[in-house]
Every structure is written in structure tokens, then in C-alpha cells.
mmCIF file of C-alpha atoms and ligand atoms in Angstrom:
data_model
loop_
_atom_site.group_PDB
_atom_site.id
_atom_site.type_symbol
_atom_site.label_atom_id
_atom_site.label_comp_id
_atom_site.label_asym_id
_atom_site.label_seq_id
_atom_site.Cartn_x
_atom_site.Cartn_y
_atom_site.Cartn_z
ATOM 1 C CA UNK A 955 144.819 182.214 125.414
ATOM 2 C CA UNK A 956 144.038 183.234 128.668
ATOM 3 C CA UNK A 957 142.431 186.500 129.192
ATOM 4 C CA UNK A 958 142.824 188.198 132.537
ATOM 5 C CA UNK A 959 141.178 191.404 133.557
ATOM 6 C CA UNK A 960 142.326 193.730 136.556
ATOM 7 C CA UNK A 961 139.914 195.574 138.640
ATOM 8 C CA UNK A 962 139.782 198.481 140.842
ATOM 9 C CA UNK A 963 138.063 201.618 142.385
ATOM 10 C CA UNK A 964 139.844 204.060 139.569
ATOM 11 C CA UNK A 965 141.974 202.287 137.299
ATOM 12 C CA UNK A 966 145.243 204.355 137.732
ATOM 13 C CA UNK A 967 147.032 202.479 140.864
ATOM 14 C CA UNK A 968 146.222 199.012 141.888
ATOM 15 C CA UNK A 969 144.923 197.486 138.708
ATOM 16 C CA UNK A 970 146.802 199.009 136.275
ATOM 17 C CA UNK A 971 150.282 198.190 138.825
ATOM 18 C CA UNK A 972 148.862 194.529 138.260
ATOM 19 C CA UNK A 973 148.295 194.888 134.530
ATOM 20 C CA UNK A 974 151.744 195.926 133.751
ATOM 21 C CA UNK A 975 153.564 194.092 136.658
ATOM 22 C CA UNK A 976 151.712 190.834 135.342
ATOM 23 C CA UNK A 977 152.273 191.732 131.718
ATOM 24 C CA UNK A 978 156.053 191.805 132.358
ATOM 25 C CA UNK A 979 155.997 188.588 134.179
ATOM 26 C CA UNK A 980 154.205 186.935 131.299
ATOM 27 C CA UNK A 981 157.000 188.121 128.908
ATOM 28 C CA UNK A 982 159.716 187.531 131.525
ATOM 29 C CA UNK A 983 158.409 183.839 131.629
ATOM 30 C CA UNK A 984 158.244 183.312 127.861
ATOM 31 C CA UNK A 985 154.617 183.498 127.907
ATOM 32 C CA UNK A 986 153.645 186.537 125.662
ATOM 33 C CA UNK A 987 151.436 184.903 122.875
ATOM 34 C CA UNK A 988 149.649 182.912 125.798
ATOM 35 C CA UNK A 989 147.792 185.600 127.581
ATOM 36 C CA UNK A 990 145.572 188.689 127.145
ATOM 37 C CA UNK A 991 146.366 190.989 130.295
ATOM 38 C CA UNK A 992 143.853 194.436 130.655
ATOM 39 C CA UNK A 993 142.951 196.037 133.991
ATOM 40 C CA UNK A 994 139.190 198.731 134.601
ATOM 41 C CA UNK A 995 137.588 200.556 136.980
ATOM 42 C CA UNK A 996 134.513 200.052 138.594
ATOM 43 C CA UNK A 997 134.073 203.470 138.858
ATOM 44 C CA UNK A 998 134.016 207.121 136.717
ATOM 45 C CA UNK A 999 135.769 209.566 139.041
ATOM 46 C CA UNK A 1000 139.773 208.569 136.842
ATOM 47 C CA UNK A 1001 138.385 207.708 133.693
ATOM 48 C CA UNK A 1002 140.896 208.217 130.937
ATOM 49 C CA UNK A 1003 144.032 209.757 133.560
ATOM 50 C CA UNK A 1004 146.925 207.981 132.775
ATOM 51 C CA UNK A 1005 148.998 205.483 136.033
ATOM 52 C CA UNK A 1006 149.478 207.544 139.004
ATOM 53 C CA UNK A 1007 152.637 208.861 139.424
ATOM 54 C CA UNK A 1008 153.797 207.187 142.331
ATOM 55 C CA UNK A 1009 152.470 204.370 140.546
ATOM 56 C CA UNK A 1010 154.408 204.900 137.298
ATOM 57 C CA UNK A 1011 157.477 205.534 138.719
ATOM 58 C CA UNK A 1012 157.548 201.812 140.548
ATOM 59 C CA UNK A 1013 156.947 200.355 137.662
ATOM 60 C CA UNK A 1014 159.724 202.261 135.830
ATOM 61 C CA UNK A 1015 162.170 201.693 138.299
ATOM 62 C CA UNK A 1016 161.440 198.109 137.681
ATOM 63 C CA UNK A 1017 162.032 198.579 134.238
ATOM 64 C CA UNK A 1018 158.515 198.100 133.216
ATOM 65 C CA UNK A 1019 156.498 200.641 130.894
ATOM 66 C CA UNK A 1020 153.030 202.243 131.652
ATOM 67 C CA UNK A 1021 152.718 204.973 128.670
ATOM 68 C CA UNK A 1022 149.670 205.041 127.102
ATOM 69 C CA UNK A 1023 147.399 204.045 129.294
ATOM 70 C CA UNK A 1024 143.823 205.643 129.816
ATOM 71 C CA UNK A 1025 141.900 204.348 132.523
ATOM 72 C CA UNK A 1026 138.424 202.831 131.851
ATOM 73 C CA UNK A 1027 135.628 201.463 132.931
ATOM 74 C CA UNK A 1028 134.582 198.265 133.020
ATOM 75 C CA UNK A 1029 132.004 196.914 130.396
ATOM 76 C CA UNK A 1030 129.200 194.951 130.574
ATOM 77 C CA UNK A 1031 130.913 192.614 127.606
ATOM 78 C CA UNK A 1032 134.103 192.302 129.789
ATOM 79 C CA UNK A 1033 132.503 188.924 131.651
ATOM 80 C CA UNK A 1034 132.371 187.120 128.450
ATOM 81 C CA UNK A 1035 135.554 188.882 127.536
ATOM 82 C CA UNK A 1036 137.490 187.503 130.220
ATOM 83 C CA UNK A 1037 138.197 183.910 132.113
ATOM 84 C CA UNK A 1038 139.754 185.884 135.507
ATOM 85 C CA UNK A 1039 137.998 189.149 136.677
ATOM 86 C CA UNK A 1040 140.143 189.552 139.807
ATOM 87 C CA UNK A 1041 139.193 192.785 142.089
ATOM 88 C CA UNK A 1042 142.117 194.328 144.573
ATOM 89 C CA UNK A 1043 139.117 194.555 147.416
ATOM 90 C CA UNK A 1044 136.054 193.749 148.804
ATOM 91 C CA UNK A 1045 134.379 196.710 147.449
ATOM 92 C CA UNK A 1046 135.272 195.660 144.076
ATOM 93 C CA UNK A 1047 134.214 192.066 144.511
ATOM 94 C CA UNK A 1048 130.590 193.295 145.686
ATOM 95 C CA UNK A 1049 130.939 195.955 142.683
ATOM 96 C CA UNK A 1050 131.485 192.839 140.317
ATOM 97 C CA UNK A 1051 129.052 190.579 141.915
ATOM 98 C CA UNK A 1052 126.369 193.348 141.500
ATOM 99 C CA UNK A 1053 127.647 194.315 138.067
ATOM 100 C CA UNK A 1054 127.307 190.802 136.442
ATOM 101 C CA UNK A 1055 124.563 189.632 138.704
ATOM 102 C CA UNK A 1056 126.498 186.931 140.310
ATOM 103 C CA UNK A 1057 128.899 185.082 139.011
ATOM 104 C CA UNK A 1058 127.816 182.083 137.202
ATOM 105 C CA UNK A 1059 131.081 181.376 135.827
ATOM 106 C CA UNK A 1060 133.214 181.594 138.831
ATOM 107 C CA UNK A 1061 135.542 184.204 137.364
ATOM 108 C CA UNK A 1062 135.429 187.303 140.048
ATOM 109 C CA UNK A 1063 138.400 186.810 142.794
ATOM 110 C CA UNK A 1064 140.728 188.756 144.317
ATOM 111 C CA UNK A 1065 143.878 188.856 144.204
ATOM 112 C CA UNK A 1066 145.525 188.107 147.801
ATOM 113 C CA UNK A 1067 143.704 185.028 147.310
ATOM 114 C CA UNK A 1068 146.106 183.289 145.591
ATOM 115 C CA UNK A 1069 148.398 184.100 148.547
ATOM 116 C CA UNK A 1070 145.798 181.946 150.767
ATOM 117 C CA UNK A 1071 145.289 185.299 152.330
ATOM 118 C CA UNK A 1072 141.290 187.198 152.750
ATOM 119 C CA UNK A 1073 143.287 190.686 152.884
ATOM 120 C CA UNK A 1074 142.576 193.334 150.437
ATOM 121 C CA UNK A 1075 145.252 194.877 148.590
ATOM 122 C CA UNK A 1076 145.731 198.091 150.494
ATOM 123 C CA UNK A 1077 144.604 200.821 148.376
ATOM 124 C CA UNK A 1078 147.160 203.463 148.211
ATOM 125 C CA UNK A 1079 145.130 206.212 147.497
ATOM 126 C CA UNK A 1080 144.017 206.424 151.105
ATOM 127 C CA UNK A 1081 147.374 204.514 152.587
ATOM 128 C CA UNK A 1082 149.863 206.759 150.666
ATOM 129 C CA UNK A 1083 151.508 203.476 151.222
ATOM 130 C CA UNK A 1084 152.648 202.814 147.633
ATOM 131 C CA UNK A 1085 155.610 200.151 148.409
ATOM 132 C CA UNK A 1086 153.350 198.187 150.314
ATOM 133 C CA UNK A 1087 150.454 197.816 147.369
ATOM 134 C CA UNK A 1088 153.935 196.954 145.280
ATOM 135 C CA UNK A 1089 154.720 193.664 147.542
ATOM 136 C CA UNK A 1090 151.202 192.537 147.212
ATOM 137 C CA UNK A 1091 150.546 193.191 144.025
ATOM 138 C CA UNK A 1092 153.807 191.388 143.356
ATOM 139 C CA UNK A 1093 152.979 188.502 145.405
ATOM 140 C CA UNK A 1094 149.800 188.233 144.283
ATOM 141 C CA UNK A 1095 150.620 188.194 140.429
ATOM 142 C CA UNK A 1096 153.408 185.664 140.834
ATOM 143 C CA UNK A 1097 151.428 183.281 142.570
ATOM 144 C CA UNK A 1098 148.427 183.679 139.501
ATOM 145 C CA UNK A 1099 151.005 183.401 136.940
ATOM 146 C CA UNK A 1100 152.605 180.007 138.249
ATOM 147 C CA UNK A 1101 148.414 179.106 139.102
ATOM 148 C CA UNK A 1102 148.097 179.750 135.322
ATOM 149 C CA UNK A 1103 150.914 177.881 133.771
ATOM 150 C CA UNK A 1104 150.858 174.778 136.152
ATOM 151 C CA UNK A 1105 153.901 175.661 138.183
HETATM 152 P P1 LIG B 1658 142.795 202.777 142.465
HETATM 153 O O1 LIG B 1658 142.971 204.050 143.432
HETATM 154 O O2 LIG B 1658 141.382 202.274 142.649
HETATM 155 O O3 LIG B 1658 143.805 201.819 142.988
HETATM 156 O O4 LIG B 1658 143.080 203.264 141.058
HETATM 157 C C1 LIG B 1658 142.003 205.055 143.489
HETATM 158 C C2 LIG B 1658 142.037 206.087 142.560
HETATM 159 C C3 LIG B 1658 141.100 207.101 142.618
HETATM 160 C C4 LIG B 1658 140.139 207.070 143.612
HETATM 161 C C5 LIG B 1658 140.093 206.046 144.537
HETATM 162 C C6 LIG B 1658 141.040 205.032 144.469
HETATM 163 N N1 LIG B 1658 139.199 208.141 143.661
HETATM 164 O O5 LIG B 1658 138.356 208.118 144.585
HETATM 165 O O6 LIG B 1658 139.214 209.020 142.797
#
């Protein structure tokens, strides 16, 4: 099983967009039983909202469900928890790294990583730019997801 956790400032765009967006890809690609997909906020200021809206209705339109979900913070158990911690941006990669005192394990990344890129994940709070956070959130989840399952 492998047991990734999504993290971001407030827990209702970015991180849950990658939670379900990943989620679907997982079940798209056969993979259900093979992986434990959650996302958390670093910080209080969302803490049990549901998705955005703009948020929700992307995913919708893509077919892909967000009800139910109450945004929370992250845990102190969660580094155990999880194999990949992966943060949208450098805030919540120094968040993380101060969080879990390091990383010993090497499990904190983020996510445009996997893209080769440095970039953050624009945050769309600020940008208003929710199509954009879409593509990379996108991008960056397929290229995990093939990372994951050897492809
Ligand atoms: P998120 O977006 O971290 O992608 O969920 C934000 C949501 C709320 C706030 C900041 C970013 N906020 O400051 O309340």
C-alpha cells in the first residue's frame, strides 16, 4: 500500500484538487486497493470547510466527487502515517521541514517536482487563477502516479 498525503496552506483548493484528482487516477488506472490517498493543511484559518467552490466544480466537471470533505490539519502522527508528504509550495515544504524536524525519511516534496520543474503550484487563492492550479495539479499527479507504479 502506498500512502500519500497532500499538503497545503488551507486544505480546501490545492491539496484537496490533488487528493481527489489523484484518487480518480488511481481508480482510473486499476489501482484502488494499492494506495491510501488523504490531503491537510498546515494551517487553522479552513479547518473543517468543505473544497472551494471553484475548486469543486473542476473536479465535477471532470466527473470526479469531492462531498464530504472537511479540511484538517495535519498531525504530528501523519509522518509515520505516510511514505509521500508532498507540499504544493515552498511555504509548505519549510512548514513540513519545521513540523517534523527535518526529514529523516526523505518523504516531504513537492509536487512540480516530478515535472523536473522548482515552481510552486500557484495558489489560487491569491491567483484567482483556478484552471491554471488544474494543469499543474494534473501534471503533477500523473507524473507521481506513473513514478509510483513503475511506468
Ligand atoms: P489552499 O488555499 O492552501 O490551496 O487551500 C488557501 C485557502 C485559504 C487560505 C489560503 C490559501 N487562507 O489564508 O485562508
Amino acid at each position: 500500500m502506498k500512502k500519500v498525503l497532500f499538503i497545503c496552506h488551507g486544505n480546501i483548493c490545492r491539496s484537496p484538487m490533488a487528493e481527489y484528482v489523484m484518487k480518480d487516477m488511481v481508480k482510473k488506472a486499476g489501482k484502488g486497493d494499492e494506495f491510501f490517498v488523504a490531503s491537510a493543511a498546515m494551517h487553522t484559518d479552513e479547518l473543517g470547510n468543505p473544497v472551494y467552490p471553484p475548486v469543486r466544480k473542476l473536479l465535477n466537471a471532470a466527473g470526479i466527487d469531492c462531498n464530504g470533505h472537511a479540511a484538517r490539519l495535519i498531525r504530528d502522527s501523519d509522518y509515520a502515517d505516510f511514505d509521500l508528504i508532498i507540499g504544493m509550495d515552498e511555504a509548505n515544504i519549510r512548514d513540513l521541514y519545521r513540523k517534523f524536524h527535518g526529514d529523516p525519511e526523505g518523504k516531504i516534496h513537492k509536487l512540480l517536482e516530478y515535472c523536473g520543474l522548482g515552481k510552486d503550484v500557484a495558489d489560487p487563492w491569491y491567483t484567482r487563477d483556478f484552471s491554471k492550479t488544474w494543469d499543474e495539479i494534473n501534471a503533477g499527479c500523473a507524473v507521481l502516479l506513473g513514478d509510483l507504479t513503475g511506468k
